CSV table of C-alpha atoms in Angstrom, one decimal:
chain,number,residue,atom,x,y,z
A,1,UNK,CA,-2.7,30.2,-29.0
A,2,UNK,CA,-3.6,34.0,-28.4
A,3,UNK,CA,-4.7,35.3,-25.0
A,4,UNK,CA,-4.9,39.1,-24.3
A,5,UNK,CA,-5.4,39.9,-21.0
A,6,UNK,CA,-6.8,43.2,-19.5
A,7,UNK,CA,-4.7,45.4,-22.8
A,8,UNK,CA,-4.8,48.9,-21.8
A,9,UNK,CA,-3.3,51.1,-24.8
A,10,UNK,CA,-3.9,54.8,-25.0
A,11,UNK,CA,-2.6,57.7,-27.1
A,12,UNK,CA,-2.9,60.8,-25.2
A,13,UNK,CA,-6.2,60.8,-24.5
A,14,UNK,CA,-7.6,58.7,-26.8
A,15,UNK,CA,-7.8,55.2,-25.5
A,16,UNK,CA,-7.6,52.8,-28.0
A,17,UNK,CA,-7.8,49.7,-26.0
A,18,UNK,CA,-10.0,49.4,-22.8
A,19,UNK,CA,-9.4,46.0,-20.6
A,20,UNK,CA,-9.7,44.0,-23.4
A,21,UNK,CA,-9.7,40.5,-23.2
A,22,UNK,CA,-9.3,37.7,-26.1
A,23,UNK,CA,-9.0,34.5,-26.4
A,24,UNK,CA,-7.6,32.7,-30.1
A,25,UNK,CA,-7.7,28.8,-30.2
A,26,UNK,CA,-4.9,27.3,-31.8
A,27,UNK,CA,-5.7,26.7,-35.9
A,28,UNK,CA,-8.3,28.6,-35.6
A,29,UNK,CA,-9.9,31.0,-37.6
A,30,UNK,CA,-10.7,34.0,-35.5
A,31,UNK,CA,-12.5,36.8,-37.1
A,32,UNK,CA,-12.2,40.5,-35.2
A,33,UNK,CA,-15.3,43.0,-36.1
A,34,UNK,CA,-15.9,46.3,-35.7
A,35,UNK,CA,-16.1,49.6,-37.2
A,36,UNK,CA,-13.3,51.9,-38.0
A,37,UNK,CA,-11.5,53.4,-34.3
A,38,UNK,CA,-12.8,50.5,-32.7
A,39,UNK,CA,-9.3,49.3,-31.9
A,40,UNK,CA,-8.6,46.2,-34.6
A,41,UNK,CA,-5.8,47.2,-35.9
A,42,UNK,CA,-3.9,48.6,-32.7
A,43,UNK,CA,-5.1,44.8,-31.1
A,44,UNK,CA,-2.7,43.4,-33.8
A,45,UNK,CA,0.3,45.6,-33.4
A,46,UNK,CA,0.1,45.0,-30.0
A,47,UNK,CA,0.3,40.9,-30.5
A,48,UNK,CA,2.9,41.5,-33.0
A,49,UNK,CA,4.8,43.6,-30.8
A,50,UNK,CA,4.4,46.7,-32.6
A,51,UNK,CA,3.2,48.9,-30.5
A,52,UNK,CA,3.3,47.7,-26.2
A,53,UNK,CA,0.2,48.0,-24.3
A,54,UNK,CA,0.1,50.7,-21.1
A,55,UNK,CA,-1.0,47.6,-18.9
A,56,UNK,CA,-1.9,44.0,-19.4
A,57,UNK,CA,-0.3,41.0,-21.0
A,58,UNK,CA,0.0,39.0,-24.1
A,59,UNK,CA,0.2,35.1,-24.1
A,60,UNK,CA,1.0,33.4,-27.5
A,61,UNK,CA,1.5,29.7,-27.5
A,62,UNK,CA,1.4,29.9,-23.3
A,63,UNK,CA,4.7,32.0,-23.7
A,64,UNK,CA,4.2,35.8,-22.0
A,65,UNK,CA,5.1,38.1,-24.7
A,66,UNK,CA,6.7,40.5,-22.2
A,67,UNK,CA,9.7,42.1,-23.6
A,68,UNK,CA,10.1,39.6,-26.8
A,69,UNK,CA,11.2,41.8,-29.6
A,70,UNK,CA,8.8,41.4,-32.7
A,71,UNK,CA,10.9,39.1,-34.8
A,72,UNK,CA,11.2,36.9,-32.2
A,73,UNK,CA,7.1,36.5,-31.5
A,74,UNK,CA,6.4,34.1,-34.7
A,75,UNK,CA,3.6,35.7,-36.2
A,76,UNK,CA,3.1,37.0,-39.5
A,77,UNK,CA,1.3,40.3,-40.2
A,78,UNK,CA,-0.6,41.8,-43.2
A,79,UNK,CA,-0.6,45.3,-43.1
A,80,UNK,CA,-4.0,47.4,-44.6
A,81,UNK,CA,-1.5,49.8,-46.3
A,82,UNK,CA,0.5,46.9,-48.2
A,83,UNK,CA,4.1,47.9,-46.3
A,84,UNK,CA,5.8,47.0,-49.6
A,85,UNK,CA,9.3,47.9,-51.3
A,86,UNK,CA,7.5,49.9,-54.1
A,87,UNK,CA,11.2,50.1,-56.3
A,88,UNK,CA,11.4,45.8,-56.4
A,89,UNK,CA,9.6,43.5,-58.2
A,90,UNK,CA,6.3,41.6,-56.5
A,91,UNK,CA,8.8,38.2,-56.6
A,92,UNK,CA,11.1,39.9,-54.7
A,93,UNK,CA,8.0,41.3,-51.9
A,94,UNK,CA,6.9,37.8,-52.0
A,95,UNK,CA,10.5,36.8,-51.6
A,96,UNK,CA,11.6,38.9,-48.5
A,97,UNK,CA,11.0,37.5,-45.7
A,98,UNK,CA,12.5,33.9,-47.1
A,99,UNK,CA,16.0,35.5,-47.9
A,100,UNK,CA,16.1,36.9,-43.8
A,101,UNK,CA,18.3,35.0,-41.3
A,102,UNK,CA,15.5,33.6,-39.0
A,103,UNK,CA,13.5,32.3,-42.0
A,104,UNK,CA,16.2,31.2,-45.3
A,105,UNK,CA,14.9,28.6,-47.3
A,106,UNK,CA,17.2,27.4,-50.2
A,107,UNK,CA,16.5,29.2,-53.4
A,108,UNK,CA,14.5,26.2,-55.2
A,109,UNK,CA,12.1,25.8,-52.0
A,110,UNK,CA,11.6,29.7,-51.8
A,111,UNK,CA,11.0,29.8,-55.4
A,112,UNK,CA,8.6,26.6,-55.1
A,113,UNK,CA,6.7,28.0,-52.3
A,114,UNK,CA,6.3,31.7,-54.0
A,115,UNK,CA,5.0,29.9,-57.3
A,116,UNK,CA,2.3,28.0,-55.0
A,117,UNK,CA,1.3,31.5,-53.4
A,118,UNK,CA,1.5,33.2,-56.6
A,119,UNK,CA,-0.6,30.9,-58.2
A,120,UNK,CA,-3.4,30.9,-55.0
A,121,UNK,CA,-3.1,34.7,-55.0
A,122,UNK,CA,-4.1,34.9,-59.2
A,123,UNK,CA,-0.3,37.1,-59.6
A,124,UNK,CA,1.6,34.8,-61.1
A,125,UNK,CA,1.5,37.0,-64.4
A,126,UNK,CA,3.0,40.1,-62.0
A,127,UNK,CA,6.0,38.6,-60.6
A,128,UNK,CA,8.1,40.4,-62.7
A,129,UNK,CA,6.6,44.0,-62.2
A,130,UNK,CA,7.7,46.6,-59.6
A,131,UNK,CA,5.1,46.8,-57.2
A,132,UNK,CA,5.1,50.2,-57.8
A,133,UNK,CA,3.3,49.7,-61.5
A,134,UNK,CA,0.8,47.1,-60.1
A,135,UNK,CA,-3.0,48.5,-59.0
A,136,UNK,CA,-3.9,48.4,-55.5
A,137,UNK,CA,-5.9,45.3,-55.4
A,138,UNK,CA,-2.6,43.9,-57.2
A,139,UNK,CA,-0.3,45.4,-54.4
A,140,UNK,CA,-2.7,44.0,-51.9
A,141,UNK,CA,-2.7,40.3,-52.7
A,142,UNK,CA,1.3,40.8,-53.0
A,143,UNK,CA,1.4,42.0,-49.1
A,144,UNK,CA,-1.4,39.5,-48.5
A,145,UNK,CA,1.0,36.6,-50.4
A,146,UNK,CA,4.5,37.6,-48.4
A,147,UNK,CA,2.6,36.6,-45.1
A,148,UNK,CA,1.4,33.8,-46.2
A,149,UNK,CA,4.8,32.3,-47.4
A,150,UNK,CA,6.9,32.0,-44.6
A,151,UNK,CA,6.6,29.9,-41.9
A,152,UNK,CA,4.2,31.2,-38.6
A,153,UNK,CA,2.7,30.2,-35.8
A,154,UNK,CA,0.0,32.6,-36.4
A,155,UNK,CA,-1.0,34.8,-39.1
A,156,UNK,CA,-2.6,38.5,-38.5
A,157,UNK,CA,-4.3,39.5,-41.4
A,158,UNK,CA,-6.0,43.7,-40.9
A,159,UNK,CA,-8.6,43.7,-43.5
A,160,UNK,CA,-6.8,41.7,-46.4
A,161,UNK,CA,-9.4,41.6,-48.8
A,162,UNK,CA,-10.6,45.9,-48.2
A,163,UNK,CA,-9.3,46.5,-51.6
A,164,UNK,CA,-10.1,44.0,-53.7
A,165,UNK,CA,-13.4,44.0,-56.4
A,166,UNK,CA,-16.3,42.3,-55.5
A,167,UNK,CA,-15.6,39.2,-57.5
A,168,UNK,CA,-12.1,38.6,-56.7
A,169,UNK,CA,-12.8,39.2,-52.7
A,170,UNK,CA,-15.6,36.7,-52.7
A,171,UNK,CA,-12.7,34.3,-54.5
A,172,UNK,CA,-10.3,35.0,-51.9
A,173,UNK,CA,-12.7,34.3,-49.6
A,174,UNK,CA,-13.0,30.9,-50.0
A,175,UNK,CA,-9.2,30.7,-50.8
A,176,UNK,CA,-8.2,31.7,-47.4
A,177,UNK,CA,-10.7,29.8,-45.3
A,178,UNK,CA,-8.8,26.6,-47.5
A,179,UNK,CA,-5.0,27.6,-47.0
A,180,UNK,CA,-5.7,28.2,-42.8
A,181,UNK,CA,-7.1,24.5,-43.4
A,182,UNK,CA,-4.5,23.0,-44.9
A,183,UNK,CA,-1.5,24.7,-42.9
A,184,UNK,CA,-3.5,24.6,-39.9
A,185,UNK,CA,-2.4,27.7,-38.9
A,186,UNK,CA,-4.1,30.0,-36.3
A,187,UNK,CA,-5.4,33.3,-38.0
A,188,UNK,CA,-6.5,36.6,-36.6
A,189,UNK,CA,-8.7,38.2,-39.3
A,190,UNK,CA,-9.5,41.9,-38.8
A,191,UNK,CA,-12.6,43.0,-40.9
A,192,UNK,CA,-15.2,45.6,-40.9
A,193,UNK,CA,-17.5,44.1,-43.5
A,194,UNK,CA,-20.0,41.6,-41.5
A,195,UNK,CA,-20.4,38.9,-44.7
A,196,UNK,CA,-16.5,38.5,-44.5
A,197,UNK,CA,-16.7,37.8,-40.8
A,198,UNK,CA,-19.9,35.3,-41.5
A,199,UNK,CA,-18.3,33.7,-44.0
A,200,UNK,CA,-14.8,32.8,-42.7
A,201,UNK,CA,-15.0,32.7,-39.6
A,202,UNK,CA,-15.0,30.1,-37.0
A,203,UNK,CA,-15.4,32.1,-34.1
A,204,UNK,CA,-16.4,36.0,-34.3
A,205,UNK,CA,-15.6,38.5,-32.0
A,206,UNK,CA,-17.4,41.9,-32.4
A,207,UNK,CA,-15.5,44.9,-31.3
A,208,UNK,CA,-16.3,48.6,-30.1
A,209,UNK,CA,-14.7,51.2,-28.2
A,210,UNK,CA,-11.6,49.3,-27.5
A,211,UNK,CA,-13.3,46.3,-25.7
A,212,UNK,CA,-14.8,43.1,-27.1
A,213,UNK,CA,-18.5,43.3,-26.2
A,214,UNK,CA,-19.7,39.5,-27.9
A,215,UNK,CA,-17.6,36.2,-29.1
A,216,UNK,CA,-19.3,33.6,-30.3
A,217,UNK,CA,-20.0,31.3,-33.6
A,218,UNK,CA,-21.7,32.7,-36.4
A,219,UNK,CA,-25.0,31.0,-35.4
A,220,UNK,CA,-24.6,32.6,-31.7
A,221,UNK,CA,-23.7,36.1,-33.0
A,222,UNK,CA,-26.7,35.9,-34.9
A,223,UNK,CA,-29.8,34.4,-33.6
A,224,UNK,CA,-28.2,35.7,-29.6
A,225,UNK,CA,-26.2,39.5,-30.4
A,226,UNK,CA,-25.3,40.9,-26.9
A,227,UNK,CA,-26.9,43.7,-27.8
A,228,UNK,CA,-28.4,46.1,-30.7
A,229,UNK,CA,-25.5,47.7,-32.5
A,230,UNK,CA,-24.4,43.5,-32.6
A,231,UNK,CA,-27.5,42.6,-34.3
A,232,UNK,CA,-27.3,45.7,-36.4
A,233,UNK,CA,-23.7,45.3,-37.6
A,234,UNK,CA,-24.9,41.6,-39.3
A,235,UNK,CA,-27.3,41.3,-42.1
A,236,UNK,CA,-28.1,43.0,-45.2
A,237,UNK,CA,-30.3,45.0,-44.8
A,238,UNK,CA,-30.2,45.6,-41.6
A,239,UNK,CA,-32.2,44.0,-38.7
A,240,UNK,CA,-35.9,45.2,-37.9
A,241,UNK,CA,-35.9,46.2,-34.4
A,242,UNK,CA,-39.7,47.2,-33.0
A,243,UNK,CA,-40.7,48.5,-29.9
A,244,UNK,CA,-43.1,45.9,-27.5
A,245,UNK,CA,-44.1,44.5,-24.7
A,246,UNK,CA,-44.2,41.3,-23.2
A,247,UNK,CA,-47.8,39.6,-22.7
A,248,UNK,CA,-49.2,36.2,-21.6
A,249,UNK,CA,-49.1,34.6,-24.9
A,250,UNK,CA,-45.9,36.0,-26.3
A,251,UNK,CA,-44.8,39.5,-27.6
A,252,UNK,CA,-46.9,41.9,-29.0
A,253,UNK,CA,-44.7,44.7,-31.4
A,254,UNK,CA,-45.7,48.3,-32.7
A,255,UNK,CA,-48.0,48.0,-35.7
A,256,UNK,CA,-49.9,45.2,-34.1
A,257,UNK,CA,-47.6,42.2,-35.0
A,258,UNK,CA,-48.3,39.6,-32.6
A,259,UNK,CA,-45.4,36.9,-31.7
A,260,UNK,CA,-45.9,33.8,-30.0
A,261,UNK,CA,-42.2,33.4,-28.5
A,262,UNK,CA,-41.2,32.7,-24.8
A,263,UNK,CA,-39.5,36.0,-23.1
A,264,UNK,CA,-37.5,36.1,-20.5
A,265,UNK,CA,-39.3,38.8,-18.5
A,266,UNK,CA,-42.8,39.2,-17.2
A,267,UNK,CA,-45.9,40.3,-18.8
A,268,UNK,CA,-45.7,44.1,-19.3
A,269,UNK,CA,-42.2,44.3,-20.0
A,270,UNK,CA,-40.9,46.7,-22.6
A,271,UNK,CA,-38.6,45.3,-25.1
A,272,UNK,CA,-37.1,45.3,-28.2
A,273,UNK,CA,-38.4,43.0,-30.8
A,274,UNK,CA,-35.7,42.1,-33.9
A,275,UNK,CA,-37.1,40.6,-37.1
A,276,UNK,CA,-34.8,39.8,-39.8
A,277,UNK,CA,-35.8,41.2,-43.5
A,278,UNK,CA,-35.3,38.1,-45.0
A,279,UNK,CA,-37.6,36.1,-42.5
A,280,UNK,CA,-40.6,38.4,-43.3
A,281,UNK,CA,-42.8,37.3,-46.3
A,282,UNK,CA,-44.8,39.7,-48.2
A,283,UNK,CA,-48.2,38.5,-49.9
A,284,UNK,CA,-50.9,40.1,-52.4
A,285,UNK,CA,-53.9,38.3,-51.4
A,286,UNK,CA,-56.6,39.0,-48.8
A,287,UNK,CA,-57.4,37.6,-45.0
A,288,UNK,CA,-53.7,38.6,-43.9
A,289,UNK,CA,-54.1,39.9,-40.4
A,290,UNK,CA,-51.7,42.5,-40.4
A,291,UNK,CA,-51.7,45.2,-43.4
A,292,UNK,CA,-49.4,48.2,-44.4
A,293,UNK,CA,-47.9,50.3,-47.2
A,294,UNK,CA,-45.1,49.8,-49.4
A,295,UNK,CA,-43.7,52.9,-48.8
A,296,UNK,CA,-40.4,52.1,-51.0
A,297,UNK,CA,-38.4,49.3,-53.1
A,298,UNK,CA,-35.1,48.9,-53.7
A,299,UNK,CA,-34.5,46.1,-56.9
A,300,UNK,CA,-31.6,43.8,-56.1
A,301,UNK,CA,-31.6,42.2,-58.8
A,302,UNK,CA,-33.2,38.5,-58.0
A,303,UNK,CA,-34.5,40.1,-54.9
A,304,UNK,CA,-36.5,43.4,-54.0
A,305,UNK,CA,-35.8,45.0,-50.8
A,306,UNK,CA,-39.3,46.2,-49.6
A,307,UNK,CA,-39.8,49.0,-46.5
A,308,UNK,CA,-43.4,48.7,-45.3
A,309,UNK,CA,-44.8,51.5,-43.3
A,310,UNK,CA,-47.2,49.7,-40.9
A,311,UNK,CA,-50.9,50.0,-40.3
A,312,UNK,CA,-52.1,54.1,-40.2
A,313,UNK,CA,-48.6,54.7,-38.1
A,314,UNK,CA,-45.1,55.9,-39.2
A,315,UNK,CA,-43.5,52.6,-37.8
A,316,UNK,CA,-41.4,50.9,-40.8
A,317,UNK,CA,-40.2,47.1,-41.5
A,318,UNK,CA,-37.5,46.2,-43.9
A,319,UNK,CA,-38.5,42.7,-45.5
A,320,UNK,CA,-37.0,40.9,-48.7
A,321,UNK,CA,-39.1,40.0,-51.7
A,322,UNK,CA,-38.6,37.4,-54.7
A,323,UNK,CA,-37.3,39.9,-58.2
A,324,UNK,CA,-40.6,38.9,-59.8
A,325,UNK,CA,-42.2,40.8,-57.0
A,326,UNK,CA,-44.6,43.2,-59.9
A,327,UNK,CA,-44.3,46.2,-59.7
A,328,UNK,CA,-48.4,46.2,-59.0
A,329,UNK,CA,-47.5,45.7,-55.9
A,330,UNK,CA,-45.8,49.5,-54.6
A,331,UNK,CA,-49.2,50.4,-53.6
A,332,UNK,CA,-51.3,49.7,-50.7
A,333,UNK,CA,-50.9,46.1,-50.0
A,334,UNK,CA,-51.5,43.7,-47.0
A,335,UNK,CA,-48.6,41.7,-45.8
A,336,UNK,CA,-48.1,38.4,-43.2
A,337,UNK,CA,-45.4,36.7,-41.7
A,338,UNK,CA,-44.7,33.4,-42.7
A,339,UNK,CA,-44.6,30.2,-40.0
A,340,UNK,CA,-41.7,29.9,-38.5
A,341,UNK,CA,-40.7,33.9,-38.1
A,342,UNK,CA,-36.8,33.4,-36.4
A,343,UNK,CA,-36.4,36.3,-34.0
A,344,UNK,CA,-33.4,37.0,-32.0
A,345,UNK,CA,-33.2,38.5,-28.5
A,346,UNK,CA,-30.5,41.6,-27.7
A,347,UNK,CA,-30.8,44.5,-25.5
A,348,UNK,CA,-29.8,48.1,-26.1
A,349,UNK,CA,-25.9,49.2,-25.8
A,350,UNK,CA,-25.8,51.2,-22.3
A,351,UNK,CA,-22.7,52.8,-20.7
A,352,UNK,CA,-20.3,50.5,-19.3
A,353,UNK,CA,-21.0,50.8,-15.4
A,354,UNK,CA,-24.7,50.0,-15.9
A,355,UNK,CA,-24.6,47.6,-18.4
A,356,UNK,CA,-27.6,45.7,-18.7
A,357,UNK,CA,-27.9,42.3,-20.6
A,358,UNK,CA,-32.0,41.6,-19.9
């Protein structure tokens, strides 16, 4: 439905978009990741039409894009800075795009289809206001609710939920993933917050400096990331990544853990090994092989986030413990890993010409 080929796009000199290649199935949920300059929201002007790339091209529905105005591409775009008419009411945002020529619906559909997305949105209360009296997470889910009512091929949504409170965005969450469903419509989610991307998305693409380094599923993006700053960008907290080396049995890791997993190189091999927090146990009781320090928690409520300084050395693990962890416990203390230890395999970001994926 979406295919970017080679998209060069450059300010000055600040290149925003390096070669960058993408690929969007059609009614699918596509989410875009990456951290703020990356390039997410310059990838979706350029689809719309918004802003046209140095070099490159842009397919939607297996129609080049090349010199098709904006209004004439069929996609819908939410804006991170709402792009609102701050003097009219939210009805009347919501209502916009269904009173212009290319998209008029008679007055009873519009005003059946804005109730719906009201409703779905939780601002059916606000139609009435001018936007320019409504909060931000209010303003938000109107701009969010006049792409969503008009008729598209494909939907670009940059970072719908960003400011939204923590219970309403886990809502809308589940919302969207069910109205991209329903309409089967193709969606191109931009998001810097990895649990959004892991929760909606079909497909993942992780982002940096202008170029897509990884696309996969969820379950590919996170037991196989292309490389560190990947597996670092998903999980909370963040991934464990130890220095080792490869020997006959398996992998042995600083601080003496010992890992019975196949690697792809030979014995002597330095690697990287990444342990997840929450795939680490800690215990209280004696004959554990490995031992270390709590050397601080952080209470999460049902959960403890534990960092462990390891053996005598000054190499630290990040593992999750059970709430009732007691707080005995923040003292010297042996620890194991339980059966079944997932690890995933990545290799360190290097410069572009000498990329290495070992």
């Amino acid at each position: 439905m979406i295919r970017l080929s080679g998209i060069r796009k450059a300010y000055g000199k600040t290149v925003a978009l390096d070669e960058l290649e993408l690929d969007v199935r059609e009614g699918e949920f596509f989410c875009l990741l990456g951290p703020s300059g990356a390039g997410k929201t310059t990838t979706l002007k350029t689809i719309a039409g918004l802003e046209q790339p140095d070099s490159g091209t842009v397919v939607l529905g297996g129609e080049d894009m090349r010199g098709v105005e904006p209004y004439d591409r069929g996609v819908a775009m939410c804006f991170e800075s709402y792009a609102l008419y701050p003097h009219r009411s939210a009805y009347d945002n919501l209502a916009s795009p269904l009173r212009s020529p290319r998209h008029r619906l008679p007055a009873a559909e519009a005003r059946q289809r804005i109730g719906a997305i009201a409703e779905l949105l939780g601002i059916s209360g606000l139609l009435d206001r001018p936007v320019g009296q409504l909060s931000n997470g209010q303003r938000q889910r109107v701009a969010l609710g006049r792409v969503l009512v008009r008729p598209a091929r494909a939907f670009l949504l940059d970072e719908p939920l960003s400011h939204l409170d923590a219970k309403l965005r886990q809502q809308m969450r589940a919302e969207l993933k069910a109205i991209g469903a329903v309409r089967r419509t193709t969606t191109l989610y931009v998001t810097h917050d990895s649990v959004e991307a892991l929760a909606l998305g079909d497909r993942i693409g992780a982002i940096r400096e202008g170029r897509i380094v990884q696309t996969g599923t969820r379950e590919e993006i996170w037991y196989r990331p292309h490389d560190t700053e990947v597996a670092r960008a998903f999980g909370r907290p963040r991934i464990n990544l130890l220095p080792g080396v490869v020997t006959e049995s398996g992998v042995r890791a600083d601080g003496g853990i010992e890992l019975p997993v196949r690697a792809p190189a030979a014995p002597g091999t330095d690697v990287l090994v990444g342990l997840r927090p929450r795939d680490i146990a800690l215990h209280g009781g004696e004959g554990h092989e490995l031992s270390g320090t709590v050397y601080v928690t952080e209470v999460l409520g049902r959960s403890v986030e534990v960092t462990v300084r390891l053996g005598t050395g000054e190499q630290r693990v990040s593992l999750v413990a059970p709430g009732r962890t007691r707080r005995a416990l923040v003292r010297t203390i042996p620890y194991g890993s339980r059966s079944g230890l997932r690890t995933c395999c990545c290799s360190r970001p290097t410069g572009r010409s000498d990329r290495d994926d070992g």
